[in-house]
XYZ file of C-alpha atoms in Angstrom:
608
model
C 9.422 54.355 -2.542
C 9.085 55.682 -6.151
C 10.405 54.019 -8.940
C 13.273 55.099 -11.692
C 14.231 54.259 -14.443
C 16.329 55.839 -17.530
C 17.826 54.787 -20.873
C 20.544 55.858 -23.437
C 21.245 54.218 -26.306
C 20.289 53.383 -29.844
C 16.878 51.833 -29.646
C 13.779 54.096 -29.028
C 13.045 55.041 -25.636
C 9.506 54.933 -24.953
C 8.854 51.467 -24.839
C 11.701 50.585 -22.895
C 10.910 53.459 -20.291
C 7.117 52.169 -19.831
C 8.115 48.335 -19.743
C 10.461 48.669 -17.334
C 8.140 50.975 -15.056
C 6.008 47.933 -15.184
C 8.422 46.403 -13.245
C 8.835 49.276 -10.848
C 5.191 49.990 -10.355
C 4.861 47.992 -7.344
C 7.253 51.189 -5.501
C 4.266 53.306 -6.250
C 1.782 54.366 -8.600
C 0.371 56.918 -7.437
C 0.987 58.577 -10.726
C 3.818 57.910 -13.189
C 5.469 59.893 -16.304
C 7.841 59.946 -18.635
C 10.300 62.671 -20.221
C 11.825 61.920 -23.830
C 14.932 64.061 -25.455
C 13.727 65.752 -29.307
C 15.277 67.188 -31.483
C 13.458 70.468 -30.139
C 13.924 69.705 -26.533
C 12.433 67.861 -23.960
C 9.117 66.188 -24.305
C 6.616 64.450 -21.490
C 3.981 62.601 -20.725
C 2.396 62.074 -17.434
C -0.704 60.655 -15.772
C -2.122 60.352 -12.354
C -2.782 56.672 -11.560
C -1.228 53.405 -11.920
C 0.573 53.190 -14.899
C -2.469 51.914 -17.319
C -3.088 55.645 -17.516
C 0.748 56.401 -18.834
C 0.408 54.087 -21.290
C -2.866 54.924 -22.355
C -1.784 59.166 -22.597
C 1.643 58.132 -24.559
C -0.135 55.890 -27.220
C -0.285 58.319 -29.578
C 2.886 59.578 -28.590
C 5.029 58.540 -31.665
C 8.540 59.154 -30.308
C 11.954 58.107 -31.967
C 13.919 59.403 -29.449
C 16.923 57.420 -27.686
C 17.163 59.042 -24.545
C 14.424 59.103 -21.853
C 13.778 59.267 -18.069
C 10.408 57.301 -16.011
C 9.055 57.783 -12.812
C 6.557 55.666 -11.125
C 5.438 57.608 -8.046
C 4.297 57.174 -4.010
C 3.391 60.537 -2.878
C 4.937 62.195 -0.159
C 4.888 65.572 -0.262
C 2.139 66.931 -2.445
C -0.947 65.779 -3.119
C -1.397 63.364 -6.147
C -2.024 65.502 -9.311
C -0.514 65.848 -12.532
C 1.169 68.588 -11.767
C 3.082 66.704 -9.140
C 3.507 63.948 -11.232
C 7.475 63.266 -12.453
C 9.383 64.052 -14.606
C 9.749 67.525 -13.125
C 11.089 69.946 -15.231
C 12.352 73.881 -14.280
C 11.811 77.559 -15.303
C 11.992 76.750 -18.560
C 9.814 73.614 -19.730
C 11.559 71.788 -22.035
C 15.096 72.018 -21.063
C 15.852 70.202 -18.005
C 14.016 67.626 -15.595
C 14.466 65.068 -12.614
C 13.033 61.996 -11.364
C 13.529 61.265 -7.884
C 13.040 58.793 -4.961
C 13.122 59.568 -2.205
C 12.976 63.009 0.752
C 14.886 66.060 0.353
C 14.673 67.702 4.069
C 15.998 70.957 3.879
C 13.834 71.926 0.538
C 11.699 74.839 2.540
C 15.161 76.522 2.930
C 16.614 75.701 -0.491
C 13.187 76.753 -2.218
C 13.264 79.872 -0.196
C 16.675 81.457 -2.084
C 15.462 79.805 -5.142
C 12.088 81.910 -5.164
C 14.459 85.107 -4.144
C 16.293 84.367 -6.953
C 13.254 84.547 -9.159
C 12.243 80.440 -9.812
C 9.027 79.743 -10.350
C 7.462 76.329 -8.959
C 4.952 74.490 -10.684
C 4.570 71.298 -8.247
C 4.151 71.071 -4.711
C 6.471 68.814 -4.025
C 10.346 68.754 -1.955
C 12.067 67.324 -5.476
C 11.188 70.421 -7.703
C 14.074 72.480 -6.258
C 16.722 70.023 -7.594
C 15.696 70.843 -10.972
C 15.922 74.515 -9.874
C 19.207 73.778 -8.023
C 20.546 72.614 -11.106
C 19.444 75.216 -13.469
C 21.259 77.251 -10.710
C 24.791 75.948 -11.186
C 24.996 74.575 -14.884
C 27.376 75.975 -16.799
C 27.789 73.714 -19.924
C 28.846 70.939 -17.028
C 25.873 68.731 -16.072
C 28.105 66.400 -14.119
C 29.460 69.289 -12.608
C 26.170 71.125 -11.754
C 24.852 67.380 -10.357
C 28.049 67.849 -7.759
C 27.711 70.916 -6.360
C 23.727 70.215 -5.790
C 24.446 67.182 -4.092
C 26.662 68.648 -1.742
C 23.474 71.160 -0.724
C 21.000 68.353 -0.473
C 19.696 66.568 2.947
C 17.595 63.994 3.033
C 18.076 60.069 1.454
C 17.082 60.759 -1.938
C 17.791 59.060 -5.434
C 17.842 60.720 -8.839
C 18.491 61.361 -12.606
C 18.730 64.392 -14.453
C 18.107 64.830 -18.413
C 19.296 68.163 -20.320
C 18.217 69.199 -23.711
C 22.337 69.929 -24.763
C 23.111 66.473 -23.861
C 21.654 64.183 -26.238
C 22.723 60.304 -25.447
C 23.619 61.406 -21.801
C 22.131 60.711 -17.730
C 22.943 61.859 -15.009
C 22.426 60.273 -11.607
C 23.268 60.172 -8.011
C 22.410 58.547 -4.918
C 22.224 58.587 -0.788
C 20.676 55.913 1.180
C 18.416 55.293 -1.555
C 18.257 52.670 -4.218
C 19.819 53.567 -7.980
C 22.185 50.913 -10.240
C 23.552 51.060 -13.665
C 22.619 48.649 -16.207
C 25.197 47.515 -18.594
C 23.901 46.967 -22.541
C 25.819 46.282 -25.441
C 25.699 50.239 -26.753
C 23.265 51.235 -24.062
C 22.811 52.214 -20.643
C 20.337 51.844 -17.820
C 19.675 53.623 -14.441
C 16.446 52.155 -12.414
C 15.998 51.722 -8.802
C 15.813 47.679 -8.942
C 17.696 45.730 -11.218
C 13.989 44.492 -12.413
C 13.381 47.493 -14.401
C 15.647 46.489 -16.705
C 16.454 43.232 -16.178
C 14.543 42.009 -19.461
C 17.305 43.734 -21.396
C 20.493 42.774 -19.376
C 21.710 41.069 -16.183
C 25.016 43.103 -16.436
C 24.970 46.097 -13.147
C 27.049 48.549 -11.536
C 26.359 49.297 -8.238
C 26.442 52.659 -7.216
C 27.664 54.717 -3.973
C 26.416 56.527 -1.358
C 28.458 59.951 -2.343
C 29.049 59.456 -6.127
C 27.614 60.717 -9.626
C 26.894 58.369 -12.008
C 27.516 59.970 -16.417
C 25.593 57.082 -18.580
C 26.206 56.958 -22.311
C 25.622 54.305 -24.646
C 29.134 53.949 -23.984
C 29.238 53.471 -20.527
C 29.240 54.282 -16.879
C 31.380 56.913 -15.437
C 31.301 57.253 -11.527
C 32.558 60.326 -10.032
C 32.938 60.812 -5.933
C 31.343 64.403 -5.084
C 34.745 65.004 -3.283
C 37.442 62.754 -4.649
C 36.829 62.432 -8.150
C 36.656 59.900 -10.960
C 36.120 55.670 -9.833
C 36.753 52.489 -11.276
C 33.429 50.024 -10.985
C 33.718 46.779 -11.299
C 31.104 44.706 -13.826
C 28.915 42.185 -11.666
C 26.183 39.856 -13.198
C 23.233 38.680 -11.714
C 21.733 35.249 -11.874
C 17.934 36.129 -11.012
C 15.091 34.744 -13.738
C 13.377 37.701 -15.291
C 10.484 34.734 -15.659
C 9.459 35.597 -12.531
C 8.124 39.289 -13.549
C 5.379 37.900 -15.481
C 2.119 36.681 -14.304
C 2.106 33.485 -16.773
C -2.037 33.282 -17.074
C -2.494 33.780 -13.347
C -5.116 36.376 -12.768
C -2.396 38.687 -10.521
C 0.989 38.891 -9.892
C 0.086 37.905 -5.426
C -1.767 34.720 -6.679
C 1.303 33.263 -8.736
C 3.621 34.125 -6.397
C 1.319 32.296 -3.611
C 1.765 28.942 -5.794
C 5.743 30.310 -6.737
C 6.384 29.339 -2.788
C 6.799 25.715 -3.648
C 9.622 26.340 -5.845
C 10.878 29.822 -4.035
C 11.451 27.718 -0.689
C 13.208 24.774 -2.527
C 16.017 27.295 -4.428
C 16.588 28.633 -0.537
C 17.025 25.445 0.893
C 19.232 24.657 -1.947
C 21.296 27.247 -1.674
C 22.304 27.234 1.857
C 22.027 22.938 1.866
C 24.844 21.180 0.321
C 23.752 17.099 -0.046
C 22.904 16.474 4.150
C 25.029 19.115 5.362
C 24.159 23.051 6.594
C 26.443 25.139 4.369
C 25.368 29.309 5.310
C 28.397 29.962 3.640
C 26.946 33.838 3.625
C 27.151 33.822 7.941
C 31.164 34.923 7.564
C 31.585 33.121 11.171
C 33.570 29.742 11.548
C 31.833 27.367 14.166
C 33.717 28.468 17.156
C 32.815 32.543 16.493
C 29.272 31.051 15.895
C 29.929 29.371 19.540
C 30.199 32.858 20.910
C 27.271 34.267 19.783
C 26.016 34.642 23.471
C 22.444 36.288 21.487
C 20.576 37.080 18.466
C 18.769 40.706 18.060
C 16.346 40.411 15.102
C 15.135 43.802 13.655
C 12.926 44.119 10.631
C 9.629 45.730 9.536
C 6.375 44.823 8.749
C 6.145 40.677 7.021
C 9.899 40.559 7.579
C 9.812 41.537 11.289
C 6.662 38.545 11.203
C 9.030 36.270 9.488
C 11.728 37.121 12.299
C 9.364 36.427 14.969
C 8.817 32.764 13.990
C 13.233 32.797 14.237
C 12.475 33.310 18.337
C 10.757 29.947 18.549
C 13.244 27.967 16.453
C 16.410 29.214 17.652
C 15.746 29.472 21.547
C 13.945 25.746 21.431
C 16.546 24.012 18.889
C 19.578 25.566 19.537
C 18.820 26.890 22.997
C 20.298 30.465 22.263
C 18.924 33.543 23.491
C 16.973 35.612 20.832
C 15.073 38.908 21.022
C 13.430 40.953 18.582
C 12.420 44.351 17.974
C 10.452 46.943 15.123
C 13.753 48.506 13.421
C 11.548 51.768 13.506
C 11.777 51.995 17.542
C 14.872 50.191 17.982
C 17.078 52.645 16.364
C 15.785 55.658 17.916
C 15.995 54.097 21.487
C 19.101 54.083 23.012
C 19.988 50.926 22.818
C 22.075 48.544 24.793
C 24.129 45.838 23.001
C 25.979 43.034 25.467
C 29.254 40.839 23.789
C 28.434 37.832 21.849
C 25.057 39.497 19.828
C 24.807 38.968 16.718
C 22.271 41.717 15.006
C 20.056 40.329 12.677
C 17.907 42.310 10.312
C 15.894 40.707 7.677
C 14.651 42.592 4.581
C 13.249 41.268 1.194
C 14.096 44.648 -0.896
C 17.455 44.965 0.355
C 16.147 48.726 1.317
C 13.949 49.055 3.979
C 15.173 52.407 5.686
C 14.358 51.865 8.974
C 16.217 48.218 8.772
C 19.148 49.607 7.110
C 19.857 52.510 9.464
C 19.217 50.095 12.440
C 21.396 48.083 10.977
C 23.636 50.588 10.378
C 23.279 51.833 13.754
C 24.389 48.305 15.249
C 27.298 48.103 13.411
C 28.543 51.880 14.773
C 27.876 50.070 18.294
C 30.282 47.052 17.816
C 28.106 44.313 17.222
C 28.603 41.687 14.548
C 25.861 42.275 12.009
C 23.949 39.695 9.169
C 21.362 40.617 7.009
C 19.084 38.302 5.383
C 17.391 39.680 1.942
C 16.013 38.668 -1.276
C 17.938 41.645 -2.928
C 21.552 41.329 -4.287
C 23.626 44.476 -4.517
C 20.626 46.440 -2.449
C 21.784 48.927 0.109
C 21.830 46.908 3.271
C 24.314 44.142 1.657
C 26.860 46.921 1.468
C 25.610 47.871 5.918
C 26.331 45.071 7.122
C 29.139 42.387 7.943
C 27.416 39.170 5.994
C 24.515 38.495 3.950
C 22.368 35.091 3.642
C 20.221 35.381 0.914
C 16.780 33.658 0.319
C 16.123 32.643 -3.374
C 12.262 33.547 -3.678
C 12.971 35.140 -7.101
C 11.648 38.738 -7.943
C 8.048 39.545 -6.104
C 5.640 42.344 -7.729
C 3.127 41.751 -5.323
C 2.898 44.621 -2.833
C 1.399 41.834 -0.106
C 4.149 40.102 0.264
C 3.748 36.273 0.017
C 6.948 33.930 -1.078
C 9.180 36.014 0.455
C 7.570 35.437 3.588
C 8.096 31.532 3.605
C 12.003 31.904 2.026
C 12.463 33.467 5.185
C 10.532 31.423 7.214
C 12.460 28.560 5.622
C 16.270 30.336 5.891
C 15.236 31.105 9.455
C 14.944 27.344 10.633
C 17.855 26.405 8.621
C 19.637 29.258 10.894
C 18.766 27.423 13.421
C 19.639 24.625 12.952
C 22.987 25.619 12.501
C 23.081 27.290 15.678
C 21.895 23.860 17.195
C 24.709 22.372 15.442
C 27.460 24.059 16.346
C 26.571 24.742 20.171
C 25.825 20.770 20.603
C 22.337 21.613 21.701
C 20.250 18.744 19.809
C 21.697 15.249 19.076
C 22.981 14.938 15.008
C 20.133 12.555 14.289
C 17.464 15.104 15.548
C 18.827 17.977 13.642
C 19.184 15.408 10.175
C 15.339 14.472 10.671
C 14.616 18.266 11.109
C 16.911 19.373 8.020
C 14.967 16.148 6.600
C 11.571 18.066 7.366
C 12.666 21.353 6.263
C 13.435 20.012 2.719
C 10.341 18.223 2.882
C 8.345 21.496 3.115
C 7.960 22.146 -0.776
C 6.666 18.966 -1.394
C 4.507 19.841 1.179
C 3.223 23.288 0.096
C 2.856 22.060 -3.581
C 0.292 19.006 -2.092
C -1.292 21.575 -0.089
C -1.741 24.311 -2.962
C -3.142 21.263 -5.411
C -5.410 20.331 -2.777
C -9.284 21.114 -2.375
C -9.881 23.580 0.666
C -13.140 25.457 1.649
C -11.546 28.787 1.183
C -13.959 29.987 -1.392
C -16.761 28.934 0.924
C -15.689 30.260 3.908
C -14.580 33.703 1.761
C -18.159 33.874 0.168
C -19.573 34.125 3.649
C -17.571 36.566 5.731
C -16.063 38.932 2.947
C -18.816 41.832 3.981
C -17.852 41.184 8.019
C -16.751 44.554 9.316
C -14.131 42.995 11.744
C -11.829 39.957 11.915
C -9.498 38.812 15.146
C -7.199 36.375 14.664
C -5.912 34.152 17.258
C -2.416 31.966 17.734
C -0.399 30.524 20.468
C 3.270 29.606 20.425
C 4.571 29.603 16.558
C 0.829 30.330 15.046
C 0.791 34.190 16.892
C 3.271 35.418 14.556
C 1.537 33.932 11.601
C -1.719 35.287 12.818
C -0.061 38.511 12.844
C 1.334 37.873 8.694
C -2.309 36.440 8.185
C -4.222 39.438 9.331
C -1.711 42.028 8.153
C -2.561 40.303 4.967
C -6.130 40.769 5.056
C -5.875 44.436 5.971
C -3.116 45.193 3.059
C -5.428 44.188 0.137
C -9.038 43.996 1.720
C -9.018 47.390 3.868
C -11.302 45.045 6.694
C -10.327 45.930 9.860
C -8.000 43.092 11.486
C -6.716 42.467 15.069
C -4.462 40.046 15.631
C -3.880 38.848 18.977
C -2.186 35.808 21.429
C -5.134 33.472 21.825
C -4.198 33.621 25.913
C -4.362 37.361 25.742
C -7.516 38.378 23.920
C -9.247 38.265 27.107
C -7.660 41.415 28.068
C -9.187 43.431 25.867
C -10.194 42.529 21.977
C -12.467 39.870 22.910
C -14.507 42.794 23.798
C -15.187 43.655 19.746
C -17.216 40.630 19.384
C -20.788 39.784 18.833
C -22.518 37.215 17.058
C -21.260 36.201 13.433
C -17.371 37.819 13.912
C -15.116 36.069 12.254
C -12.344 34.736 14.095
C -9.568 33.062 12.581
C -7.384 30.806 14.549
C -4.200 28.723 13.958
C -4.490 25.965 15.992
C -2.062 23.386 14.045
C -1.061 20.413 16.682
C 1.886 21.747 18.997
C 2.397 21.833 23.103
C -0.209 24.652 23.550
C -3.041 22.695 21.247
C -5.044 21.812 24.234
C -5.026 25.909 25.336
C -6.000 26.923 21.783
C -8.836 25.079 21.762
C -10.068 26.510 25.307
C -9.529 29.980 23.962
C -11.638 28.997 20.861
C -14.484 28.203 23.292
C -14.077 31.060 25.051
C -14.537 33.020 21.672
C -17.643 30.844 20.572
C -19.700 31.488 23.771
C -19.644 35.205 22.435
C -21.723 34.115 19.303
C -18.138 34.293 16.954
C -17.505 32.048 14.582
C -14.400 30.430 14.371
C -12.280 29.166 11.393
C -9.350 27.094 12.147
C -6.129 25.986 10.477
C -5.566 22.761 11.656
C -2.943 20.039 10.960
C -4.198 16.840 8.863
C -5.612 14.443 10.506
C -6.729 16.090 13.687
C -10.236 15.347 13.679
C -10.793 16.783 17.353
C -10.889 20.542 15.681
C -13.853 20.313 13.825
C -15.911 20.007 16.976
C -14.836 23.253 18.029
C -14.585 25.224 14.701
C -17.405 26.064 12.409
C -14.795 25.492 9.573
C -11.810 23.758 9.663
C -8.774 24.305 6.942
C -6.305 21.430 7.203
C -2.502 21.750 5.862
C -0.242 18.852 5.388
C 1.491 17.487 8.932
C 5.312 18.066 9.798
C 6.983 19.070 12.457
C 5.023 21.257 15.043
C 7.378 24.186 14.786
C 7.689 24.217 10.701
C 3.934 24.031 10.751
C 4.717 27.982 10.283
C 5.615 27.835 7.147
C 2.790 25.662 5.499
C 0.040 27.275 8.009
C 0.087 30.467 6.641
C -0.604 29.937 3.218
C -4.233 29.537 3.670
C -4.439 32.668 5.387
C -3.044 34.414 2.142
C -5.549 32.430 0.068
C -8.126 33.147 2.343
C -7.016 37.477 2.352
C -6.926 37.073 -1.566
C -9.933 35.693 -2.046
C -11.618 38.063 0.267
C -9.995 41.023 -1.271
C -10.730 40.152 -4.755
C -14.632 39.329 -3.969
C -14.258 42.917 -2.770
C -13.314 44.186 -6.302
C -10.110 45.467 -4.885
C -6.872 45.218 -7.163
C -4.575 42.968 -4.963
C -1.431 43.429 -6.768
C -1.992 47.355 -5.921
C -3.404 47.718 -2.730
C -4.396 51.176 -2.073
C -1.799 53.687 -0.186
C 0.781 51.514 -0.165
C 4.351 50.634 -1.908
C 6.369 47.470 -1.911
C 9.872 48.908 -1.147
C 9.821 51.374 1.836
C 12.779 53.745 1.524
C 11.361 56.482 3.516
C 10.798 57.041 7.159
């Protein structure tokens, strides 16, 4: 969940090292630092904090140096201090350090022969003993020294070591955890997302599970810990580094709330060729698409949200069996997987551990596995049999937002494609659904340049201690995005709950003046939402709906109503929930909270 980045070449370091941990600060920040090769050695500068502080502790730093590492950082094991903070160097200061991402799980027994030998520790933390690890074996070698730790290390872990005798030269190395080479005309990059250094070049090699990566302004070497030296192939990628700027909006999660116009339309373009569903990325022809017998969706947190909205979609259009589960239990169950399922795990980072290992985990089991991420060249593209990517463009946010409604929008056009093939809806139903699906920008950008009583509605319940939020049908799992978005960047307590079930229990919590938010957008189960809201408002709450246009009914049974343009009652997913991030940001930020850097957490979860 922290963030790397190094550089080699002929430009100076610094500035390159702190603008591309801008783009990695959403992993962490926690605290961040930065080591630079002198003439006399090694040279660093850290702060505890988001990454303001850095910059502000390296002003007067006026380094010419070439070669640096950065580390942005989400504490896992030790507290958050300076001394914690990366680059971590070993016995002797200024001669060798690390940044890493990631676990190492056997460090209590490597640190215990370490301190026999006679190391001394200055940070509480599992990554100080590969620093010590390699002070153990070098020899003149780093390369060498980086293989023979590896082999010792367990844990998923990604990192990069700088020596004082190797001016111009990184070393890295990687397992289950994100780290790629950039390519530069005379220089080198290593970061843990392409956006680090994606200002600078689009050029990347990917690197394995099991290899070490030598940078020089050179090149890339890649060396196998057992097999030796690798040919890499060059790839380029064709993301916008546009999209890693704010361009005047007050925070990175409020542009990308009005990028989902635009992020939605590049998916649908993608996978859409003229009227006809291309998913070129499913690998399957339309009769091993016939035998998918069912679906098994595992994700984590907004993506597993995302995937629950799939379940209504793909059962109702293409009448195909389709079950979902948290990645985090499902792998450590013992699963049972029948013929004919196809595993489906959706994550925008590309890295979400617990996706990837279920993933992973399916695979070892014989089922036919698809991923669906926003992240080319990520880890689980490389787990998995075929990848469908959504086109939402790079998100800094840590609340995730456009992501959310690329996969919302990939998801029906999944499903669609599923109806198609398995003759479950007539072609002119599915054509006036595809129709509707690439209506839904159009849709989105009328509804962002629209006048809604957010603010209003915001002004009066941000101090409320407590908010439930209530959905039937396709509005439960965007109650559940909607309130996990309130309690990412607002810290207000938030239930979320099936409007027919919060009888048994949360309806309980509350008293006159609780805010209860309900998505009651016109669908089969309208009539039952509305009971459940007067259920609700005979316990003194008060109740603010999302409600499709032109439904005038709702306003006598909601103190506020927020309408959003009117489609088809299953894509009203999609356009429903963007109030409910307006609504979250607007709370949060009458709060005084930082949205873009909620407290505790990290945008890219790479550990358990």
């Amino acid at each position: 969940m922290c963030g790397i980045i190094g550089y080699v070449g002929s430009r100076e370091a610094k500035e390159l090292l702190l603008s591309g941990l801008e783009r990695l600060e959403y992993r962490g920040y926690d605290s961040a630092g930065i080591g630079l090769l002198e003439d006399d050695g090694l040279d660093f500068v850290r702060a505890v904090g988001n990454l303001d502080h850095l910059k502000a502790a390296a002003a007067s730093n006026g380094s010419k140096s070439t070669t640096g590492v950065g580390h942005t950082r989400w504490a896992t094991h030790g507290r958050v201090s300076d001394e914690n903070a990366h680059p971590l160097s070993g016995c002797e200061e200024g001669e060798i350090a690390i940044v890493l991402n990631g676990i190492v799980e056997n460090f209590l027994e490597l640190k215990a022969s370490l301190l026999a030998e006679g190391h001394t520790f200055t940070s509480e933390t599992d990554a100080e003993i590969v620093t010590h690890l390699i002070e153990r074996h070098y020899a003149g070698d780093l390369v060498d020294a980086v293989r023979a730790v590896y082999r010792k290390l367990q844990g998923h872990f990604a990192f990069v070591v700088i020596h004082q005798d190797h001016p111009g030269l990184l070393v890295g190395a990687r397992l289950q955890c994100p780290l790629v080479v950039g390519v530069g005309d005379g220089e080198m990059f290593l970061a843990s997302s392409i956006a680090a250094f994606l200002r600078e070049t689009n050029r990347v090699q990917l690197i394995e599970d099991g290899e070490i990566v030598a940078i020089t302004p050179a090149g890339a070497s890649f060396i196998s810990v057992e097999n030796g030296v690798r040919e890499r192939e060059e790839l380029r990628v064709d993301w916008d580094d546009e999209s890693a700027d704010r361009h005047g909006h007050e925070s990175y999660m409020l542009k990308e709330i009005y990028e989902q116009p635009s992020a939605v339309a590049r998916t649908i373009e993608k996978h859409v060729d003229g009227d006809e569903l291309r998913l070129d990325g499913l690998g399957l022809t339309d009769d091993e698409l016939v035998k998918v017998s069912r679906i098994l969706m595992l994700a984590c947190g907004t993506a597993y949200h995302a995937g629950v909205v799939g379940r209504y979609v793909v059962e109702e259009w293409a009448r195909l069996p389709y079950e979902f589960d948290i990645a985090s239990e499902w792998r450590y169950r013992k699963p049972v997987l029948s013929d004919g399922t196809l595993v489906l795990g959706i994550t925008q980072s590309g890295e979400t551990r617990d996706t990837v290992h279920a993933l992973r985990l399916a695979r070892e089991l014989g089922a036919r596995t698809l991923a669906m991420t926003n992240m080319q060249g990520t880890q689980v593209t490389r787990e998995v049999d075929n990848v469908l990517y959504t086109r939402a463009g790079i998100e800094t946010g840590v609340a995730a937002t456009k992501t959310f409604t690329a996969q919302v929008a990939l998801l029906y056009l999944l499903a669609l494609k599923f109806a198609q093939v398995r003759g479950a809806m007539p072609e002119e139903e599915i054509a006036r659904l595809l129709a509707e699906v690439r209506s839904l920008p159009e849709k989105m950008t009328a509804y962002l340049d629209g006048d809604h009583p957010i603010e209003e509605i915001a002004q009066r319940h941000y101090e409320k201690p407590f908010f439930l939020y209530l959905g039937r049908g396709v509005g439960l799992p965007i109650c559940l995005e909607g309130a996990l978005k309130l309690k990412e960047i607002s810290y207000i307590p938030t239930e979320a709950y099936s409007a027919a079930e919060m009888k048994h229990g949360p309806i309980a919590l509350l008293g006159e003046g609780s805010p209860v938010v309900c998505v009651a957008t016109d669908s089969d189960v309208y009539e039952k939402t509305v009971s459940n809201i007067q259920e609700v408002r005979a316990r003194g709450a008060e109740v603010i709906a999302v409600a499709t246009d032109g439904n005038e009914d709702i306003q006598h049974h909601a103190d506020d109503v927020i309408y959003v343009p009117r489609t088809d009652s299953l894509l009203q997913a999609a356009l429903a929930v963007i109030p409910l991030q307006l609504l979250a940001y607007r709370i949060a930020r009458l709060r005084g909270f930082n949205v873009d850097q909620p407290r505790n957490l990290a945008k890219t979860v790479t550990v358990e």
